């Protein structure tokens, strides 16, 4: 399994199966009309970062912790809690792929990815997609 631009931040990560790895590879993350893809630079995301006067941020979700499907109401409440505890600029967003069809609501948090990673762990997420000004996006695997 080859994932470009992958960094594992957990000393003993959970197994990443081929379906999850492929899902990360083919997903598109979008906020405010700007799209990001794993391992690619995005001029529209650069523009969002520059407008917010930050150098980096990350796409983060709260839906389906540890990739276990949860009811829509549960997911919406979890994302609302994440918004409340963010303490940094947040843009509404989504993560989605066409085949297999997949979509989740996400947030693009603008600020220090270490804080974002801490929140992702708290909300039991596998990974975040870090974006940096004038750099390709990078997947940070947390568990």
CSV table of C-alpha atoms in Angstrom, one decimal:
chain,number,residue,atom,x,y,z
A,1,UNK,CA,0.0,0.0,0.0
A,2,UNK,CA,1.6,3.2,-1.1
A,3,UNK,CA,0.4,6.6,0.1
A,4,UNK,CA,2.4,9.6,-1.0
A,5,UNK,CA,2.6,12.4,1.5
A,6,UNK,CA,1.7,10.3,4.5
A,7,UNK,CA,3.1,10.9,8.0
A,8,UNK,CA,2.2,8.6,10.9
A,9,UNK,CA,2.1,10.4,14.2
A,10,UNK,CA,1.2,7.5,16.4
A,11,UNK,CA,4.0,5.1,17.6
A,12,UNK,CA,1.7,2.0,17.1
A,13,UNK,CA,-0.8,3.0,14.4
A,14,UNK,CA,-4.0,1.0,13.9
A,15,UNK,CA,-3.8,-1.2,10.7
A,16,UNK,CA,-4.7,0.8,7.6
A,17,UNK,CA,-6.4,-1.5,5.2
A,18,UNK,CA,-6.4,-1.0,1.4
A,19,UNK,CA,-10.0,0.3,1.3
A,20,UNK,CA,-9.2,3.1,3.8
A,21,UNK,CA,-5.9,3.9,2.1
A,22,UNK,CA,-7.6,4.1,-1.3
A,23,UNK,CA,-10.3,6.3,0.2
A,24,UNK,CA,-7.8,8.8,1.4
A,25,UNK,CA,-6.0,8.8,-2.0
A,26,UNK,CA,-9.1,9.5,-4.1
A,27,UNK,CA,-10.9,11.9,-1.7
A,28,UNK,CA,-11.4,15.5,-2.4
A,29,UNK,CA,-11.7,17.9,0.5
A,30,UNK,CA,-13.5,21.2,-0.1
A,31,UNK,CA,-14.1,24.4,1.9
A,32,UNK,CA,-15.3,27.8,0.6
A,33,UNK,CA,-15.0,26.6,-3.0
A,34,UNK,CA,-11.4,25.5,-2.6
A,35,UNK,CA,-10.4,21.9,-3.2
A,36,UNK,CA,-7.5,19.9,-1.7
A,37,UNK,CA,-6.3,16.5,-2.6
A,38,UNK,CA,-3.7,14.3,-0.9
A,39,UNK,CA,-0.2,15.1,-2.1
A,40,UNK,CA,-1.2,18.1,-4.3
A,41,UNK,CA,-0.8,21.8,-3.9
A,42,UNK,CA,-3.9,23.9,-4.3
A,43,UNK,CA,-3.8,27.6,-5.3
A,44,UNK,CA,-7.4,28.2,-4.0
A,45,UNK,CA,-6.5,26.7,-0.6
A,46,UNK,CA,-3.4,28.9,-0.6
A,47,UNK,CA,-5.7,31.9,-1.2
A,48,UNK,CA,-7.9,30.9,1.8
A,49,UNK,CA,-4.8,30.6,4.1
A,50,UNK,CA,-3.4,33.9,2.9
A,51,UNK,CA,-6.7,35.7,3.4
A,52,UNK,CA,-6.9,34.3,7.0
A,53,UNK,CA,-3.2,35.3,7.5
A,54,UNK,CA,-2.2,31.8,8.5
A,55,UNK,CA,0.5,29.6,6.9
A,56,UNK,CA,-1.3,26.3,7.6
A,57,UNK,CA,-4.4,24.4,8.7
A,58,UNK,CA,-6.1,21.1,8.3
A,59,UNK,CA,-9.3,19.4,7.2
A,60,UNK,CA,-10.8,17.6,10.2
A,61,UNK,CA,-14.1,15.8,10.7
A,62,UNK,CA,-16.0,14.4,13.7
A,63,UNK,CA,-18.3,12.0,11.8
A,64,UNK,CA,-18.0,8.2,12.0
A,65,UNK,CA,-15.3,7.9,14.7
A,66,UNK,CA,-12.6,5.3,13.9
A,67,UNK,CA,-14.4,4.7,10.5
A,68,UNK,CA,-17.5,3.2,12.2
A,69,UNK,CA,-20.7,4.4,10.6
A,70,UNK,CA,-22.9,6.4,13.0
A,71,UNK,CA,-26.4,7.9,12.5
A,72,UNK,CA,-26.6,11.3,10.9
A,73,UNK,CA,-27.9,13.0,14.1
A,74,UNK,CA,-25.0,11.6,16.1
A,75,UNK,CA,-22.5,12.8,13.5
A,76,UNK,CA,-24.1,16.3,13.3
A,77,UNK,CA,-23.9,16.7,17.1
A,78,UNK,CA,-20.3,15.6,17.1
A,79,UNK,CA,-19.4,18.1,14.4
A,80,UNK,CA,-21.3,20.8,16.3
A,81,UNK,CA,-19.2,20.0,19.4
A,82,UNK,CA,-16.0,20.2,17.4
A,83,UNK,CA,-17.0,23.6,16.1
A,84,UNK,CA,-17.6,24.8,19.6
A,85,UNK,CA,-14.1,23.7,20.9
A,86,UNK,CA,-12.1,24.8,17.8
A,87,UNK,CA,-10.8,28.1,19.2
A,88,UNK,CA,-9.4,29.1,15.7
A,89,UNK,CA,-10.9,30.2,12.4
A,90,UNK,CA,-13.1,27.5,10.9
A,91,UNK,CA,-14.6,27.1,7.4
A,92,UNK,CA,-17.4,24.6,6.7
A,93,UNK,CA,-16.4,21.9,4.3
A,94,UNK,CA,-16.8,18.4,3.0
A,95,UNK,CA,-14.8,15.4,2.1
A,96,UNK,CA,-16.1,13.2,-0.7
A,97,UNK,CA,-15.2,10.7,-3.4
A,98,UNK,CA,-17.1,9.3,-6.4
A,99,UNK,CA,-16.2,5.6,-6.4
A,100,UNK,CA,-17.1,4.3,-4.0
A,101,UNK,CA,-19.5,7.1,-3.2
A,102,UNK,CA,-18.6,8.7,0.1
A,103,UNK,CA,-19.2,12.1,1.7
A,104,UNK,CA,-18.8,13.6,5.1
A,105,UNK,CA,-19.0,17.0,6.5
A,106,UNK,CA,-15.6,18.4,7.5
A,107,UNK,CA,-14.1,21.6,8.8
A,108,UNK,CA,-11.1,23.4,7.5
A,109,UNK,CA,-9.4,24.8,10.6
A,110,UNK,CA,-7.0,27.6,10.0
A,111,UNK,CA,-4.1,27.4,12.4
A,112,UNK,CA,-1.6,25.1,14.1
A,113,UNK,CA,-2.0,21.5,12.9
A,114,UNK,CA,-0.7,20.3,16.3
A,115,UNK,CA,-3.9,21.7,18.0
A,116,UNK,CA,-6.0,20.3,15.2
A,117,UNK,CA,-4.4,16.9,15.6
A,118,UNK,CA,-5.2,17.0,19.3
A,119,UNK,CA,-8.9,17.7,18.5
A,120,UNK,CA,-8.9,14.9,15.9
A,121,UNK,CA,-7.7,12.5,18.5
A,122,UNK,CA,-10.3,13.7,21.0
A,123,UNK,CA,-13.0,13.1,18.4
A,124,UNK,CA,-11.5,9.7,17.5
A,125,UNK,CA,-10.5,10.4,13.9
A,126,UNK,CA,-7.9,8.3,12.1
A,127,UNK,CA,-6.2,11.3,10.3
A,128,UNK,CA,-6.3,14.9,9.2
A,129,UNK,CA,-5.3,16.4,5.9
A,130,UNK,CA,-2.8,19.2,6.6
A,131,UNK,CA,-2.6,22.0,4.2
A,132,UNK,CA,0.3,24.5,4.1
A,133,UNK,CA,0.9,27.7,2.1
A,134,UNK,CA,2.6,26.8,-1.2
A,135,UNK,CA,3.0,23.1,-0.4
A,136,UNK,CA,1.4,19.8,-1.2
A,137,UNK,CA,-1.2,18.6,1.3
A,138,UNK,CA,-0.1,15.8,3.7
A,139,UNK,CA,-2.1,13.2,5.5
A,140,UNK,CA,-1.3,12.9,9.2
A,141,UNK,CA,-2.3,9.5,10.5
A,142,UNK,CA,-3.1,9.9,14.2
A,143,UNK,CA,-4.1,6.3,15.3
